[in-house]
mmCIF file of C-alpha atoms in Angstrom:
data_model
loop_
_atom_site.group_PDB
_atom_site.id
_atom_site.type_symbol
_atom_site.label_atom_id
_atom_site.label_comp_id
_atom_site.label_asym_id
_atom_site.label_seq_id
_atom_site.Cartn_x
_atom_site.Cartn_y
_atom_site.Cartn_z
ATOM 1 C CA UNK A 1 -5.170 59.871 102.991
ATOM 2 C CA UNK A 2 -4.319 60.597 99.646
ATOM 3 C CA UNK A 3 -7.378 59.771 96.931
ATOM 4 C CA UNK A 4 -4.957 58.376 94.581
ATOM 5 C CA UNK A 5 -1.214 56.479 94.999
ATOM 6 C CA UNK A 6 1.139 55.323 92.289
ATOM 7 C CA UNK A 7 4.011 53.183 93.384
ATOM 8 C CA UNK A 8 6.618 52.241 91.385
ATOM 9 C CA UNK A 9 4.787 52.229 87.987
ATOM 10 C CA UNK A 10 6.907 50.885 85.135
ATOM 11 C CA UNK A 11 5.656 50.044 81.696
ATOM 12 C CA UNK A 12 7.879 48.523 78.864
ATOM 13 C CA UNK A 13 6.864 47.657 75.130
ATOM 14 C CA UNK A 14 8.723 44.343 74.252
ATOM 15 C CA UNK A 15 12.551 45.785 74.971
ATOM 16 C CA UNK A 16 11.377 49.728 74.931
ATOM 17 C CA UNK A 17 11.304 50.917 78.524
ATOM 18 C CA UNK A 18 8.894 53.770 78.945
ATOM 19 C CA UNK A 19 7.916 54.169 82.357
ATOM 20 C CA UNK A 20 10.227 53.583 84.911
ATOM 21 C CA UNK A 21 9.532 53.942 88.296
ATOM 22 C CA UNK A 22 6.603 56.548 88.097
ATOM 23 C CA UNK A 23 5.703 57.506 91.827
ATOM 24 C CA UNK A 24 2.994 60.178 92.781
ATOM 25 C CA UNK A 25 0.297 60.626 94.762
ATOM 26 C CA UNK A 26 -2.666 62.966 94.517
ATOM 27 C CA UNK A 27 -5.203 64.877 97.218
ATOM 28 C CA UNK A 28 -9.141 65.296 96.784
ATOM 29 C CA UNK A 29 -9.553 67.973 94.823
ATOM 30 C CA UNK A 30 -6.126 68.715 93.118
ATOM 31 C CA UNK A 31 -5.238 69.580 90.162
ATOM 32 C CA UNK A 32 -1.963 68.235 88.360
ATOM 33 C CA UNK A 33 -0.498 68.912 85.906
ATOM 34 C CA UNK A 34 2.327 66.845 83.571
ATOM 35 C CA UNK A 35 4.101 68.918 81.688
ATOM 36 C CA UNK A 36 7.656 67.364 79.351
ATOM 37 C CA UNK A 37 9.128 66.732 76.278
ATOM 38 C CA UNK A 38 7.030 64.293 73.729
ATOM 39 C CA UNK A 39 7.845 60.734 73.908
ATOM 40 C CA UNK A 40 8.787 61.117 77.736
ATOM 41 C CA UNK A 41 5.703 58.858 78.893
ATOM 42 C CA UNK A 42 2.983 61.186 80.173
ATOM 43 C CA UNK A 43 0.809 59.724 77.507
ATOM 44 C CA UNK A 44 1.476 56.254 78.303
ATOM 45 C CA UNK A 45 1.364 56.973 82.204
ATOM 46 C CA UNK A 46 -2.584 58.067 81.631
ATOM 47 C CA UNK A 47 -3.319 54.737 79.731
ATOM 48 C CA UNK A 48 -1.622 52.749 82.149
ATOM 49 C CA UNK A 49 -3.524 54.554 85.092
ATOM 50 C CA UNK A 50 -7.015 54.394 83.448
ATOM 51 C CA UNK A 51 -6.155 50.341 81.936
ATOM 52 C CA UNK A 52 -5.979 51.049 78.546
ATOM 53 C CA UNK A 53 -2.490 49.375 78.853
ATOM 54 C CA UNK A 54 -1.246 47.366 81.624
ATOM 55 C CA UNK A 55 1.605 48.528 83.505
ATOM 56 C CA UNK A 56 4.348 46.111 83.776
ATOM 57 C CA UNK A 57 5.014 46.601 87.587
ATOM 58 C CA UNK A 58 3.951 48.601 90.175
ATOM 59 C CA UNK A 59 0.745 49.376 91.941
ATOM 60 C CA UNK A 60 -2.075 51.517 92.046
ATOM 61 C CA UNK A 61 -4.382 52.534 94.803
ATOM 62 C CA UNK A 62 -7.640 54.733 95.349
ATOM 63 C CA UNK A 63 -8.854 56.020 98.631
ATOM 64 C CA UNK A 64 -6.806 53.673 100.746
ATOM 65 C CA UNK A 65 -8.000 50.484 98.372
ATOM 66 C CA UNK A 66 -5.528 48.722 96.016
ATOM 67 C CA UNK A 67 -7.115 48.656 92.866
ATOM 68 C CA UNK A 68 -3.997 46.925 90.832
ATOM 69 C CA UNK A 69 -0.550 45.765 91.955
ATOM 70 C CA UNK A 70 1.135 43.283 89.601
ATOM 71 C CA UNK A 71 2.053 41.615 93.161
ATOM 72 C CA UNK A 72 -1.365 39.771 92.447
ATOM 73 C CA UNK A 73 -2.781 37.912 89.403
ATOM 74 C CA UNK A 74 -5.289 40.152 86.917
ATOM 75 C CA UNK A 75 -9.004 39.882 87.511
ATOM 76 C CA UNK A 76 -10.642 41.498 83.941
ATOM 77 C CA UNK A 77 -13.664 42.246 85.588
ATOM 78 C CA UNK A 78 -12.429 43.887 88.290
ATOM 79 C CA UNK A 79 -9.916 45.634 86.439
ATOM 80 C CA UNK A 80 -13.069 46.782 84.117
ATOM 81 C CA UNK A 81 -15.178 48.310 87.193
ATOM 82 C CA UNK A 82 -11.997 49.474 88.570
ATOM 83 C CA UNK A 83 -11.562 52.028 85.126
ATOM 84 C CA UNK A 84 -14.790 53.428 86.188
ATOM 85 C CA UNK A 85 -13.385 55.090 88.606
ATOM 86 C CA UNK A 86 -11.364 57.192 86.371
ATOM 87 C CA UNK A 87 -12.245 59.713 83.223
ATOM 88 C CA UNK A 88 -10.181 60.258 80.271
ATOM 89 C CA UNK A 89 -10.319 62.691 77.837
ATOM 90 C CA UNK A 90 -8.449 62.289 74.584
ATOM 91 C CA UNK A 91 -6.604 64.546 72.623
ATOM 92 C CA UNK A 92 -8.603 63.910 69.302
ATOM 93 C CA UNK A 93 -12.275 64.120 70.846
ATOM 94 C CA UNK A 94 -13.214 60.028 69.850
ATOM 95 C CA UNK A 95 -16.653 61.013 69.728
ATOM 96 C CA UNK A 96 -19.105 58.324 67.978
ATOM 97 C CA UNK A 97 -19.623 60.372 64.661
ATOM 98 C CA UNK A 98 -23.499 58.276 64.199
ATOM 99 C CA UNK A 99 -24.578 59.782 67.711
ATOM 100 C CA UNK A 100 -25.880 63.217 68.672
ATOM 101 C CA UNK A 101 -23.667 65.159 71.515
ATOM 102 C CA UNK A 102 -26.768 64.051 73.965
ATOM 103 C CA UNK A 103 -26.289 60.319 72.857
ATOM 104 C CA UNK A 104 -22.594 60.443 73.092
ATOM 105 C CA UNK A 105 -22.871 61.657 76.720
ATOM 106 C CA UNK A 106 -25.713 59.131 77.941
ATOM 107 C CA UNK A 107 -24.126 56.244 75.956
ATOM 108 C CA UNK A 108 -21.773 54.469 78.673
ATOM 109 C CA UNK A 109 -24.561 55.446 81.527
ATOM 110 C CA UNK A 110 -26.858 53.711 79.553
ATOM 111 C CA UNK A 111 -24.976 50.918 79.209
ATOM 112 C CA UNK A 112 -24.049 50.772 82.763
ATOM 113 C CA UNK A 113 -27.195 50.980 83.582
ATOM 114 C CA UNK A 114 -28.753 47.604 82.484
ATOM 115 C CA UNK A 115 -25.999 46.084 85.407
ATOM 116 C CA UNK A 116 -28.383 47.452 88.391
ATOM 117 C CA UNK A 117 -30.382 45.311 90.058
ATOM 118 C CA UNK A 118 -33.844 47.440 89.351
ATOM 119 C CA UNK A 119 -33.151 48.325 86.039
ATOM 120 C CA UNK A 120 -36.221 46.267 84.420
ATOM 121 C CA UNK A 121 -38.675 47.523 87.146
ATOM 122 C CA UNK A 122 -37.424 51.252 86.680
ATOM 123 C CA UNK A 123 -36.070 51.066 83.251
ATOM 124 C CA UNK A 124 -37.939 54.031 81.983
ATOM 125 C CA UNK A 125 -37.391 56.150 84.827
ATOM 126 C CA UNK A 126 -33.474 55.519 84.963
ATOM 127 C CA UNK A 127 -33.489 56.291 80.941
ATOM 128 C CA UNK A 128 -34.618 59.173 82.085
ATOM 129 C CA UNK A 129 -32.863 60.247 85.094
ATOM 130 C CA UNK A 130 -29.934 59.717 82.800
ATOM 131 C CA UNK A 131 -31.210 61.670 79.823
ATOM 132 C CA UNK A 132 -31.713 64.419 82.194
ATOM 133 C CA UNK A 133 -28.127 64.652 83.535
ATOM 134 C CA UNK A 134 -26.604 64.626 80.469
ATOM 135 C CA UNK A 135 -28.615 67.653 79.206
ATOM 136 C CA UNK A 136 -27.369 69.208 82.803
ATOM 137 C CA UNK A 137 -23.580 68.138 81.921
ATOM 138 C CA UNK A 138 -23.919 69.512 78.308
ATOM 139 C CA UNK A 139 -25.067 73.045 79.518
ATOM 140 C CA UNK A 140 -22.386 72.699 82.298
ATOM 141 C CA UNK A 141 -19.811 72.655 79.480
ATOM 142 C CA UNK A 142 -21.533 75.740 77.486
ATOM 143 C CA UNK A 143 -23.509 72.911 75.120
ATOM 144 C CA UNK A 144 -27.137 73.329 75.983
ATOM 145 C CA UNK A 145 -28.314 74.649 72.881
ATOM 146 C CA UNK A 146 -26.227 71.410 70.894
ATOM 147 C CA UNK A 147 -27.701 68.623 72.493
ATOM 148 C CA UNK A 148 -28.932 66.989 68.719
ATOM 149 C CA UNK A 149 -26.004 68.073 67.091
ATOM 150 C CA UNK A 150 -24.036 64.996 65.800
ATOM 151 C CA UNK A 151 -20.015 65.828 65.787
ATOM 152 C CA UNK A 152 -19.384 67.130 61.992
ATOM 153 C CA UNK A 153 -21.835 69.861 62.757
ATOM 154 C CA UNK A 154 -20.014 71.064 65.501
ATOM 155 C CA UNK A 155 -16.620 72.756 65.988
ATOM 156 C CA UNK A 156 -13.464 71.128 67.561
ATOM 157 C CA UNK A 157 -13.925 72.850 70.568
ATOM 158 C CA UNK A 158 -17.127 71.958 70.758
ATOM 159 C CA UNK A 159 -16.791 68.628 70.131
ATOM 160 C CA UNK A 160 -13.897 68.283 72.768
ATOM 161 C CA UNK A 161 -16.532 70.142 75.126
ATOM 162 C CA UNK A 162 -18.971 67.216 74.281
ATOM 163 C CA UNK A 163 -16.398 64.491 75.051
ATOM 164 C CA UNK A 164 -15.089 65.775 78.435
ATOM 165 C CA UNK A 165 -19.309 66.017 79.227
ATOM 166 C CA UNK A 166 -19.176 62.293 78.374
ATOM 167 C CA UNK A 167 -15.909 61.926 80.935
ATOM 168 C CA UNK A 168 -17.744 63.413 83.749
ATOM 169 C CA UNK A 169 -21.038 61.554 83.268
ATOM 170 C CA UNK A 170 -19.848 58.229 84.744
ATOM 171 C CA UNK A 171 -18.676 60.408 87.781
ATOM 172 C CA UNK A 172 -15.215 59.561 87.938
ATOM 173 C CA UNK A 173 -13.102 60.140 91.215
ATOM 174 C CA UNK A 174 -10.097 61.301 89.042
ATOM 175 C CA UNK A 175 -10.441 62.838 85.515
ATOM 176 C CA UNK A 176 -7.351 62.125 83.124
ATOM 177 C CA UNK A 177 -6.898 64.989 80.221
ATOM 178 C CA UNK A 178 -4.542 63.785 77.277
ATOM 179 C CA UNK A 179 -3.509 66.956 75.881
ATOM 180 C CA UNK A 180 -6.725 68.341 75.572
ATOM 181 C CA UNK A 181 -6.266 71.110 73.475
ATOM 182 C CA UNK A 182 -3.947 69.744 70.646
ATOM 183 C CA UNK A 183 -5.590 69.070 68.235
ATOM 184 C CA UNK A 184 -7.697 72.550 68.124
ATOM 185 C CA UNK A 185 -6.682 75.791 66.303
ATOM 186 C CA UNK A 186 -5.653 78.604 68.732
ATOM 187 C CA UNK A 187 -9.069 80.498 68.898
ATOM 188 C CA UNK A 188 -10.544 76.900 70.164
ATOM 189 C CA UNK A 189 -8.158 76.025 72.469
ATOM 190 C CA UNK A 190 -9.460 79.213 75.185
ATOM 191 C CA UNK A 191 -13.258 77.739 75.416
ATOM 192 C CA UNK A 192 -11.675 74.149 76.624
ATOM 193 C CA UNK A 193 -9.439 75.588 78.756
ATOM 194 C CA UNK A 194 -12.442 77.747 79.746
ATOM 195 C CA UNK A 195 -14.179 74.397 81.173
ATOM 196 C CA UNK A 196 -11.338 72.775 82.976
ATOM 197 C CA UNK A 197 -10.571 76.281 84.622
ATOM 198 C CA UNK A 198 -14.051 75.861 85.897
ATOM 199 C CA UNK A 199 -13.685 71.694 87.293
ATOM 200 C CA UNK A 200 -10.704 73.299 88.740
ATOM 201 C CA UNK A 201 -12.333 75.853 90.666
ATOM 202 C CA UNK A 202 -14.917 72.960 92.021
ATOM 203 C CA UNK A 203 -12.647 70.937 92.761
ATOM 204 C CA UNK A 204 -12.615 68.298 90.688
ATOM 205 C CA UNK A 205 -9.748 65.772 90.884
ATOM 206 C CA UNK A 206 -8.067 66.291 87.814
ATOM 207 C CA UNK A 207 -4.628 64.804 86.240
ATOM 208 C CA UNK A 208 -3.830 67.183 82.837
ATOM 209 C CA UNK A 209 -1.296 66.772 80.390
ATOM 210 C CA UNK A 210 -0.518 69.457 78.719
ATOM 211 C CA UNK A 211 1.597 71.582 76.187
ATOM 212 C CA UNK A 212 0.135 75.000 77.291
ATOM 213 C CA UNK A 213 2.786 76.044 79.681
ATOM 214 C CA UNK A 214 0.775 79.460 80.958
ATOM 215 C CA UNK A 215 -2.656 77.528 81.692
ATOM 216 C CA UNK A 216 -0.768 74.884 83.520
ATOM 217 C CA UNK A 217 0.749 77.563 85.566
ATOM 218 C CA UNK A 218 -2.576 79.202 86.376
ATOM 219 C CA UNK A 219 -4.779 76.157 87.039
ATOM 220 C CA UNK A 220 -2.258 73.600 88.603
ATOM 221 C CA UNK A 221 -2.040 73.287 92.185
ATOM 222 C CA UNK A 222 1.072 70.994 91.142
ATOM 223 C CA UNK A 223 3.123 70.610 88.453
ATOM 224 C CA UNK A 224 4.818 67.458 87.538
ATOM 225 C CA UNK A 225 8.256 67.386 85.111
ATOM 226 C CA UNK A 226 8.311 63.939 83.136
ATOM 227 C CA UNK A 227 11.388 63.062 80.958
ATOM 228 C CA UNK A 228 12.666 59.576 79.315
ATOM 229 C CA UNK A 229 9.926 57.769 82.035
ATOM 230 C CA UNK A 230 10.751 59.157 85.038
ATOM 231 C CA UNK A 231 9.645 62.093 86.770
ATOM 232 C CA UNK A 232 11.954 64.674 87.057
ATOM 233 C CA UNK A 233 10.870 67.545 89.034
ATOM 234 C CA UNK A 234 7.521 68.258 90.744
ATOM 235 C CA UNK A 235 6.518 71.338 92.921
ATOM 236 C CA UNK A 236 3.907 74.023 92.384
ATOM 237 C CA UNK A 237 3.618 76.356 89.719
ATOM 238 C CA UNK A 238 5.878 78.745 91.158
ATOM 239 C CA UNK A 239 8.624 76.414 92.500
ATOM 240 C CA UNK A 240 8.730 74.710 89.227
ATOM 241 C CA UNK A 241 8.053 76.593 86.444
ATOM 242 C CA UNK A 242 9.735 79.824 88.106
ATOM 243 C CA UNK A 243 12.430 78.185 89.827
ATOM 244 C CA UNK A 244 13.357 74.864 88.634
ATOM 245 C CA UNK A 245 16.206 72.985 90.273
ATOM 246 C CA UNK A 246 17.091 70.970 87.746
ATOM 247 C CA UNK A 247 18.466 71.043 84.548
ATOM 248 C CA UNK A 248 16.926 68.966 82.722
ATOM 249 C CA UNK A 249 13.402 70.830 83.870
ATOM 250 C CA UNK A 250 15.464 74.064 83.179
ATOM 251 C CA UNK A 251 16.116 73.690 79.533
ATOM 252 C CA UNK A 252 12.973 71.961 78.769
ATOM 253 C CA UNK A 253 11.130 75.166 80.181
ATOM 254 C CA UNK A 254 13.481 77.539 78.537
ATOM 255 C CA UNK A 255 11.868 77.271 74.924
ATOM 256 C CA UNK A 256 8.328 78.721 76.434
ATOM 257 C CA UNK A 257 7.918 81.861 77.363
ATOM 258 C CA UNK A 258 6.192 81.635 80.573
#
């Protein structure tokens, strides 16, 4: 059983069609990775996935359990739990510039937190527990010694570090990367990729898109071609990057030197 299935997603702004028809599925474990021309929806795709927009048909399912289908009318709160279950990292860090890097991690857990049933009896304790595993997240992610840093003291690769800490801390099934390396000069860009080589190699569930043709290549167990909403192409690295069948895939590919 696949751990996550996308039928038929289409999303459309007013008369602007921008998904249309997305259809994938994804394996415990996998990494993916979207690679395409900008404005071709892989951006929009990740929002729609992780709720930040609605998709405008089509249906979504994790571990065998429909978690959205616009067959069936919109239940907020659901919907809200239902994000949980997915991590997103964007492109420009979004980091809460008042907190420290440890605060920024624990923030969400914290809130989350007040929702259990024996949070007033073991309040302190759960503080705790969670203060704890976001010191152990932040020295997963090379940031042990930045904990009290707040964000302008800390580099953009650092701070993009920080923020894909605070993805993982809510223990999503599926982590979502929105071109995670973007917006950080070229000497940055190697210590991020650095981290989600290493989720890769344990087999974390991830869904990456990405502009850096020779990491997707080397971390991607599959590698999905999205133009003009629609997927194009899809294989592994070697099948599509080496040898793509289709045009379309071909000339895209043939301005990077992979």
């Amino acid at each position: 059983m696949a751990l996550l299935q996308v039928e038929n997603l289409c999303k459309s702004f007013d008369r602007l069609q921008v998904l249309n028809g997305i259809s994938f599925s994804m394996d415990e474990g996998e990494t993916v990775s979207l690679i395409g021309p900008s404005g071709g929806g892989k951006t929009t795709l990740l929002r729609c996935l992780n709720f930040l927009e609605m998709p405008t048909f089509g249906s979504v399912t994790v571990k065998g359990e429909e978690i959205f289908s616009t067959d069936k009318a919109a239940d907020l709160e659901e919907i809200r739990k239902n994000r949980l279950r997915f991590g997103l990292v964007f492109q420009n860090f979004n980091l809460f510039p008042q907190y420290t890097a440890l605060q920024n991690v624990t923030l969400s857990p914290k809130l989350h937190a007040k929702d259990r049933s024996d949070y007033k009896k073991r309040k302190k304790e759960i503080i705790g527990e969670i203060e704890q595993e976001g010191k152990e997240l932040l020295s997963r992610v090379g940031l042990s010694d930045k904990l009290d840093f707040y964000p302008h003291q800390l580099s953009g690769g650092q701070q993009q570090r920080v923020a894909i800490a605070r993805a993982l801390a809510l223990k999503p099934e599926v982590l979502f990367f929105d071109e995670p390396t973007s917006a950080l000069d070229p000497e940055l860009t190697d210590e991020v990729l650095k981290v989600i080589r290493h989720l890769a190699e344990q087999k974390m569930t991830m869904l990456i898109v990405t502009h850096e043709m020779g990491f997707a290549e080397a971390v991607s167990d599959r590698v999905m071609f999205i133009e003009g909403g629609s997927i194009v192409e899809q294989g592994t690295p070697e099948e599509l990057m080496r040898n793509p069948k289709e045009e379309r895939t071909k000339k895209f590919l043939s301005g990077y030197n992979i």
